[in-house]
Coordinates of C-alpha atoms in Angstrom, one line a residue:
M15 CA 80.4 48.0 98.2
T16 CA 77.4 47.6 100.5
E17 CA 76.0 50.5 101.8
H18 CA 77.7 50.7 105.0
S19 CA 80.7 50.0 103.5
L20 CA 80.6 52.6 102.2
N21 CA 79.2 54.6 104.4
V22 CA 82.3 53.8 106.8
A23 CA 84.5 54.7 103.8
M24 CA 83.3 58.5 103.7
E25 CA 83.1 58.6 107.2
A26 CA 87.3 58.0 107.4
A27 CA 87.5 59.9 104.4
S28 CA 86.1 63.1 106.2
K29 CA 87.9 62.7 109.3
K30 CA 90.9 63.1 107.0
K31 CA 90.2 66.4 106.2
M32 CA 90.2 69.8 107.5
N33 CA 86.9 71.7 110.0
L34 CA 86.3 75.2 110.2
V35 CA 88.5 75.6 113.0
Q36 CA 91.7 73.6 111.4
L37 CA 91.4 75.8 108.1
T38 CA 90.7 79.0 110.2
F39 CA 93.8 78.6 111.4
I40 CA 96.1 77.9 108.4
V41 CA 94.5 81.0 107.1
A42 CA 96.0 83.3 110.0
V43 CA 99.4 80.9 110.0
N44 CA 99.8 81.9 106.2
M45 CA 99.0 85.6 106.3
M46 CA 101.2 85.9 109.8
G47 CA 104.3 84.1 108.7
S48 CA 107.0 86.5 109.0
G49 CA 104.8 89.8 107.4
I50 CA 104.5 91.5 110.8
I51 CA 108.6 91.0 112.4
M52 CA 109.8 94.4 110.6
L53 CA 106.5 96.4 110.9
P54 CA 106.7 98.2 113.8
A55 CA 109.8 100.4 112.8
N56 CA 108.9 100.9 109.5
M57 CA 105.4 102.2 110.9
A58 CA 107.2 104.1 114.3
Q59 CA 108.8 105.9 111.2
V60 CA 105.3 107.8 110.0
G61 CA 104.0 107.5 113.9
A62 CA 101.2 106.2 116.0
I63 CA 99.1 107.2 114.0
S64 CA 100.1 105.0 111.1
L65 CA 98.1 102.5 113.2
L66 CA 95.2 104.1 111.2
S67 CA 95.8 102.1 108.2
W68 CA 95.5 99.2 110.2
L69 CA 91.4 99.8 109.9
V70 CA 91.4 100.0 106.6
T71 CA 93.4 97.2 105.4
A72 CA 91.1 94.9 108.1
V73 CA 88.2 96.1 105.8
G74 CA 90.0 95.8 102.6
S75 CA 91.3 91.9 102.9
M76 CA 88.2 90.9 104.5
A77 CA 86.9 91.8 101.2
I78 CA 89.6 90.4 99.1
A79 CA 89.2 87.2 101.7
Y80 CA 85.5 87.0 100.9
G81 CA 85.7 87.4 97.2
F82 CA 88.5 84.6 96.5
A83 CA 86.5 82.3 98.8
Q84 CA 83.9 82.6 97.0
A85 CA 85.4 82.3 93.4
G86 CA 87.3 79.2 95.1
L87 CA 83.8 77.6 95.4
F88 CA 82.7 78.7 91.9
N89 CA 86.1 77.5 90.0
Q90 CA 88.1 75.0 91.5
R91 CA 90.6 73.8 89.0
P92 CA 94.5 74.4 89.5
G93 CA 95.7 77.7 89.0
G94 CA 94.1 79.8 91.8
M95 CA 93.6 83.3 90.7
S96 CA 95.4 82.4 87.4
A97 CA 92.4 80.0 87.2
Y98 CA 90.0 82.3 87.9
A99 CA 91.5 85.4 86.0
E100 CA 91.2 82.7 83.1
D101 CA 86.9 82.5 83.2
A102 CA 86.9 85.8 82.6
Y103 CA 90.2 87.0 80.9
G104 CA 90.8 84.0 78.9
K105 CA 94.6 82.0 78.4
P106 CA 96.0 85.9 78.3
G107 CA 94.0 86.7 81.9
Y108 CA 95.9 83.3 83.8
F109 CA 99.1 84.3 82.3
L110 CA 99.4 87.7 83.6
V111 CA 97.7 86.9 86.6
F112 CA 100.5 83.7 87.3
L113 CA 103.0 86.4 86.2
L114 CA 102.4 89.5 88.0
Y115 CA 101.8 87.3 91.5
F116 CA 104.9 85.2 90.9
L117 CA 107.2 88.2 90.6
S118 CA 105.1 89.5 93.5
L119 CA 106.4 86.2 95.4
A120 CA 110.1 86.8 94.5
V121 CA 109.9 90.3 95.5
G122 CA 108.4 89.3 98.1
N123 CA 111.2 86.5 99.1
V124 CA 114.1 89.5 99.0
A125 CA 111.5 91.1 101.9
I126 CA 111.7 88.1 104.1
G127 CA 115.2 87.8 103.9
I128 CA 115.3 91.4 104.7
S129 CA 113.7 91.0 108.0
A130 CA 116.0 88.0 108.6
V131 CA 119.2 89.8 108.3
G132 CA 117.8 92.8 110.4
Y133 CA 117.4 90.3 113.3
L134 CA 120.9 88.4 112.5
A135 CA 122.3 91.9 112.9
G136 CA 121.3 91.7 116.6
F137 CA 123.7 89.1 116.5
F138 CA 126.1 90.2 114.1
P139 CA 126.2 93.9 114.0
W140 CA 128.8 93.7 111.0
L141 CA 126.1 92.6 108.5
T142 CA 124.0 95.8 108.5
S143 CA 127.4 97.7 109.1
T144 CA 127.1 99.1 105.0
P145 CA 125.2 98.9 102.2
I146 CA 127.1 97.0 100.5
A147 CA 127.5 94.3 103.5
T148 CA 123.6 94.5 103.8
C149 CA 123.4 93.2 100.3
V150 CA 126.0 90.1 100.8
S151 CA 124.2 88.9 103.7
L152 CA 120.9 89.1 102.4
I153 CA 121.8 87.1 98.9
I154 CA 123.8 84.5 100.5
L155 CA 121.0 83.8 103.0
L156 CA 118.7 83.9 99.6
W157 CA 121.0 80.9 97.8
L158 CA 120.8 79.5 101.4
T159 CA 117.3 78.7 101.6
T160 CA 117.6 78.0 97.9
V161 CA 120.2 75.3 98.3
A162 CA 118.4 73.9 101.4
N163 CA 115.1 73.1 99.3
F164 CA 116.7 71.2 97.2
G165 CA 115.8 68.0 99.6
G166 CA 112.6 68.7 98.6
P167 CA 108.7 69.8 99.9
R168 CA 108.7 67.1 102.4
V169 CA 111.7 68.6 104.1
T170 CA 110.7 71.6 103.5
G171 CA 107.5 71.0 104.7
R172 CA 108.7 69.7 108.4
I173 CA 110.5 73.0 109.0
G174 CA 108.0 75.2 107.7
S175 CA 105.7 73.2 110.4
I176 CA 107.8 74.1 113.8
T177 CA 109.8 77.5 112.4
V178 CA 106.6 79.2 112.4
W179 CA 106.5 79.8 115.6
G180 CA 109.4 81.7 115.9
V181 CA 106.7 84.0 114.8
I182 CA 103.3 83.6 116.8
L183 CA 104.9 83.1 120.1
P184 CA 106.2 86.5 120.6
V185 CA 103.9 88.1 118.5
G186 CA 101.3 86.3 121.1
L187 CA 102.9 87.0 124.3
L188 CA 103.2 90.3 123.1
C189 CA 99.6 90.7 122.7
I190 CA 98.4 89.4 126.0
I191 CA 101.4 90.2 128.3
G192 CA 102.6 93.7 126.8
W193 CA 99.7 95.9 128.1
A194 CA 101.5 95.4 131.6
W195 CA 104.4 97.8 130.1
F196 CA 102.0 100.3 127.7
S197 CA 102.7 103.4 128.6
S198 CA 99.8 105.9 127.7
E199 CA 102.8 108.7 127.9
V200 CA 104.9 107.3 124.9
F201 CA 102.3 106.6 122.7
A202 CA 100.7 110.2 122.9
A203 CA 105.3 111.1 122.2
A204 CA 104.6 109.4 118.8
W205 CA 101.4 109.4 117.5
N206 CA 102.3 112.4 115.2
P207 CA 105.5 113.5 115.0
N208 CA 105.8 114.1 111.1
E209 CA 102.4 116.5 112.1
L210 CA 100.2 114.6 109.5
T211 CA 96.5 114.9 108.6
L212 CA 93.9 112.2 109.6
V213 CA 94.0 111.1 105.8
Q214 CA 97.2 111.2 105.2
G215 CA 97.9 109.4 108.4
M216 CA 95.5 106.8 107.6
G217 CA 96.9 105.8 104.2
S218 CA 100.8 106.2 105.4
S219 CA 101.5 103.2 105.7
I220 CA 98.5 100.9 103.6
S221 CA 101.1 99.2 101.7
L222 CA 103.0 98.0 104.6
T223 CA 100.0 96.4 106.2
L224 CA 98.7 94.8 103.3
W225 CA 101.7 93.1 102.8
A226 CA 101.1 91.5 106.2
F227 CA 97.6 90.4 104.8
L228 CA 98.9 88.3 101.9
G229 CA 98.2 84.9 101.7
M230 CA 95.1 85.9 102.5
E231 CA 93.8 83.7 99.7
S232 CA 94.9 80.4 101.0
A233 CA 91.6 78.2 102.0
A234 CA 90.3 78.6 98.7
Q235 CA 93.2 77.2 97.8
N236 CA 92.6 74.7 99.8
S237 CA 88.5 73.9 99.6
D238 CA 89.2 70.1 98.5
A239 CA 90.7 69.6 101.8
V240 CA 87.7 70.7 103.8
E241 CA 84.8 68.9 105.4
N242 CA 82.4 70.9 104.1
P243 CA 84.0 73.9 101.8
K244 CA 80.4 75.7 100.7
R245 CA 80.0 77.0 104.5
D246 CA 83.7 76.6 105.6
V247 CA 85.7 78.2 103.2
P248 CA 84.2 81.8 103.5
L249 CA 83.9 81.6 106.8
A250 CA 87.9 80.2 107.3
C251 CA 88.5 83.3 105.0
L252 CA 86.9 86.4 107.1
F253 CA 88.0 84.3 110.6
G254 CA 91.2 83.7 109.8
T255 CA 91.2 87.2 108.1
L256 CA 89.7 88.7 110.7
G257 CA 92.3 87.0 113.5
A258 CA 95.3 88.3 112.2
A259 CA 94.1 91.9 111.4
I260 CA 93.1 91.8 115.4
I261 CA 97.0 90.0 116.3
Y262 CA 98.4 92.7 114.2
I263 CA 96.6 95.8 115.7
L264 CA 96.9 95.2 119.0
S265 CA 101.0 94.3 118.6
T266 CA 101.8 97.0 116.4
T267 CA 100.0 99.1 119.4
V268 CA 101.4 98.1 121.9
I269 CA 104.5 98.1 120.8
Q270 CA 104.5 102.0 120.6
G271 CA 103.4 102.4 123.9
I272 CA 106.5 100.4 125.1
V273 CA 109.2 102.0 123.1
P274 CA 109.7 105.1 122.4
N275 CA 108.9 106.5 118.4
A276 CA 112.7 107.1 117.6
E277 CA 114.7 103.9 119.0
L278 CA 111.2 101.5 117.2
A279 CA 111.8 103.4 114.2
A280 CA 116.1 103.1 114.0
S281 CA 115.6 99.2 115.2
T282 CA 116.3 96.2 113.0
G283 CA 114.3 93.8 115.4
P284 CA 111.3 95.9 116.6
F285 CA 109.8 93.3 118.9
A286 CA 113.3 92.0 120.3
L287 CA 114.1 95.8 121.4
A288 CA 110.3 95.5 123.0
F289 CA 110.9 92.4 124.7
A290 CA 114.8 93.9 126.2
T291 CA 112.5 96.6 127.3
M292 CA 110.0 94.6 128.7
F293 CA 112.4 92.6 130.4
N294 CA 116.4 92.4 129.8
P295 CA 118.4 92.7 127.2
A296 CA 119.1 87.8 127.4
I297 CA 114.5 88.4 126.6
G298 CA 115.4 90.3 124.2
S299 CA 117.8 87.9 122.6
V300 CA 115.9 85.1 122.8
V301 CA 113.0 86.9 120.9
M302 CA 115.7 87.8 118.3
A303 CA 116.5 84.6 117.8
L304 CA 112.7 83.4 117.8
A305 CA 112.4 85.7 114.1
V306 CA 115.8 84.4 113.1
L307 CA 113.8 81.4 112.9
A308 CA 110.4 82.4 111.7
C309 CA 112.2 84.6 109.0
V310 CA 114.4 81.9 107.9
G311 CA 111.2 79.0 107.9
S312 CA 109.1 81.4 106.3
L313 CA 111.8 82.2 103.1
L314 CA 112.2 78.5 103.0
G315 CA 108.4 77.3 101.9
W316 CA 107.9 80.5 99.8
Q317 CA 111.2 79.3 97.8
F318 CA 109.9 76.6 96.9
T319 CA 106.6 78.0 96.6
I320 CA 107.2 80.4 93.8
A321 CA 109.5 77.1 92.2
Q322 CA 106.5 75.1 92.4
T323 CA 104.6 78.0 91.0
A324 CA 107.1 78.8 87.9
R325 CA 106.8 74.4 87.2
A326 CA 102.7 74.8 87.4
A327 CA 103.0 77.4 84.4
A328 CA 105.8 75.6 82.2
D329 CA 103.5 72.6 82.6
E330 CA 100.5 75.0 81.0
R331 CA 103.4 75.6 78.4
M332 CA 103.6 79.6 79.6
F333 CA 107.2 79.1 80.9
P334 CA 110.2 77.3 79.7
S335 CA 110.5 74.0 80.2
L336 CA 113.4 73.9 82.1
F337 CA 111.1 74.8 85.6
S338 CA 109.3 71.8 85.1
R339 CA 112.4 69.8 86.0
V340 CA 112.8 67.9 89.2
N341 CA 115.3 65.7 90.9
E342 CA 114.6 62.6 92.4
M343 CA 113.4 64.3 95.5
G344 CA 111.0 66.1 93.8
A345 CA 112.2 69.4 94.0
P346 CA 112.6 71.7 90.8
V347 CA 116.2 72.6 90.9
T348 CA 116.6 74.1 88.1
G349 CA 114.1 76.2 88.8
M350 CA 115.0 77.5 91.8
I351 CA 118.3 78.1 90.7
V352 CA 116.8 80.7 87.9
M353 CA 114.6 82.0 90.8
G354 CA 118.0 82.9 92.8
V355 CA 120.0 84.8 90.2
V356 CA 116.4 87.1 89.9
Q357 CA 116.3 87.3 93.7
S358 CA 119.6 88.2 94.0
L359 CA 119.4 91.0 90.8
L360 CA 116.3 92.2 93.0
A361 CA 118.8 92.6 96.0
L362 CA 121.1 94.2 94.0
M363 CA 118.5 96.5 92.4
T364 CA 116.5 97.8 95.5
I365 CA 120.3 98.5 97.8
S366 CA 119.6 101.4 100.1
P367 CA 121.2 103.4 103.2
T368 CA 119.3 101.8 105.7
L369 CA 117.8 98.3 105.7
N370 CA 114.4 99.8 106.3
E371 CA 114.6 101.7 103.4
Q372 CA 115.0 98.8 101.8
F373 CA 112.4 96.2 102.7
A374 CA 109.6 99.5 102.2
A375 CA 110.7 99.4 98.7
L376 CA 110.7 96.2 98.4
V377 CA 107.6 95.8 99.8
N378 CA 105.9 98.5 98.2
L379 CA 106.9 96.6 94.3
A380 CA 105.4 93.5 95.9
V381 CA 101.7 94.8 97.2
V382 CA 101.8 96.7 93.7
T383 CA 102.8 93.7 91.5
N384 CA 100.1 91.4 94.2
V385 CA 97.1 93.5 94.0
L386 CA 96.8 93.4 89.9
P387 CA 96.1 90.0 90.1
Y388 CA 93.7 90.4 93.2
I389 CA 92.0 93.0 90.5
I390 CA 91.7 90.6 87.7
S391 CA 91.2 87.5 89.3
L392 CA 87.8 89.0 92.0
S393 CA 86.8 91.3 88.7
A394 CA 86.0 87.4 87.4
L395 CA 83.9 86.8 90.1
F396 CA 80.7 88.6 88.2
V397 CA 81.8 85.9 85.1
M398 CA 81.8 83.4 87.1
M399 CA 78.5 84.5 89.4
R400 CA 76.4 84.2 85.8
A401 CA 77.6 81.3 84.2
A402 CA 76.6 79.3 88.1
G403 CA 73.3 81.0 87.7
V404 CA 73.3 81.9 91.4
A405 CA 70.2 83.8 92.6
E406 CA 70.0 88.0 92.3
S407 CA 70.1 88.7 95.8
K408 CA 73.2 86.4 96.4
F409 CA 75.3 87.9 93.0
R410 CA 74.2 92.2 94.6
L411 CA 75.7 90.5 98.4
N412 CA 78.9 89.0 96.3
S413 CA 79.5 92.0 93.9
S414 CA 78.9 94.5 96.3
I415 CA 81.8 92.7 99.0
A416 CA 84.2 92.5 95.8
I417 CA 84.2 95.9 94.2
V418 CA 84.9 97.1 97.8
G419 CA 87.8 94.5 97.7
M420 CA 89.0 96.1 94.2
L421 CA 88.2 99.3 95.4
Y422 CA 90.7 98.6 98.3
S423 CA 93.6 97.5 96.3
V424 CA 93.3 100.1 93.7
F425 CA 93.8 102.8 97.1
A426 CA 96.7 100.2 97.6
I427 CA 98.7 100.6 94.4
Y428 CA 97.8 104.4 94.4
A429 CA 99.3 104.2 98.5
S430 CA 102.4 102.2 97.4
G431 CA 103.9 105.3 95.6
K432 CA 105.4 106.4 92.2
D433 CA 108.6 104.4 92.0
A434 CA 106.4 101.3 93.0
V435 CA 103.8 101.7 90.6
L436 CA 106.1 102.6 88.0
G437 CA 108.1 99.3 89.0
G438 CA 104.3 97.6 88.4
M439 CA 103.7 99.1 85.1
L440 CA 107.2 98.1 83.7
V441 CA 106.5 94.6 85.3
T442 CA 102.9 94.8 83.7
G443 CA 104.2 95.8 79.8
I444 CA 107.2 92.7 80.1
A445 CA 104.8 90.5 80.3
F446 CA 102.4 91.7 77.2
I447 CA 105.7 90.8 75.5
I448 CA 106.1 87.7 76.6
Y449 CA 102.9 86.3 76.5
G450 CA 102.7 87.8 72.7
L451 CA 105.5 85.8 71.8
I452 CA 103.7 82.2 73.8
A453 CA 100.4 83.4 72.5
P454 CA 100.7 81.0 69.6
R455 CA 100.4 78.0 71.2
F456 CA 97.0 79.0 72.3
T457 CA 95.9 80.3 69.6
P458 CA 95.1 78.6 66.4
R459 CA 96.1 80.3 63.1
P460 CA 93.9 82.1 60.9
G461 CA 92.5 80.2 58.0
I462 CA 92.2 77.1 59.6
V463 CA 89.5 75.0 59.7
R464 CA 88.4 73.1 63.0
T465 CA 86.8 69.8 62.7
A466 CA 85.1 67.7 65.0

């Protein structure tokens, strides 16, 4: 190949890769998904003082995002956070991070399904008329989105690229035009109905706000598809997280000044209620339909993601081989069916008197099982940097930011409550039992001397 043709080929390849703006948008969209849909109602149960949680979460999330961006540059092997953990803790670290993250996705899927059922109840009130009805509706929705994924990744990807606008449009519009309906009196009345202290207010909704930021590590996961990863990946992580933070803070603040707190706290479709208050019930119904679209699309995508995650682990001999089986469309159907059963059991285990209580319980458990992998994989950054021989100034900067992210993650575990922490510890204990059974696959038997 001549030098000219080589340059042309390299230029053509670079055109197929993402630039900083595109990668930043992907990070922000991955975080937004359906994570914001039910948050205003849950935060209203604490009061507007819960908005202070956003400030803590924004700083902590940006520190975590930066840490993942750096780790993704030092370690670009498949596996993401699991591969990072392996650098410091070997195969046990890989497995523990994988299993906890995998289970957090399963719990998160059930929480997304709850959001969808809540908004669907605006059209079909009987869906949430009793706890049993809510649970049955949720399980049916989980299985519908599971079966829809049997068509393979191409179908799932096309649907997801459309449905994400169901959350971007109403939330984005509310951030811009909602201030015309904002009432300082309504906001003041909603500020602190439970008479919490400032510290209690800041910690009251940490798990809920962190839930909205899950997915911040996605820029590092796409580093091989970026034009200039060393520059763009860290910037996209920070800009995407900051952009999502601004949208989250603006939307949840303005809605507290539009809808009276008692109504907002009792709502199963807070953004639809806000638009109905601003305009009329018909507009509220349109927003409700968009929210349902967003939740179903997000659930569809995450159902496929969790099956693919299990498939990758099965290929590494860390999960049963049945999760590796795919149909002619490339969909790991067997794994999807197994996870459908698991999620149905989670729905039954977390059944609560109200939809908001069930959503909060699921989110708290999802956060605990998610931030434990954050802590483990971020702590491996120190090993990665020493192995790469980075300059001491860079080591100190990255270490300081990673420590902030890990300390925030520890606080998020504490703020999730004793029930969620207990659930997370039980899952961790089970993870070690499972790894003990498969560890012989990766550990040479004593007395056996391996020759070159």
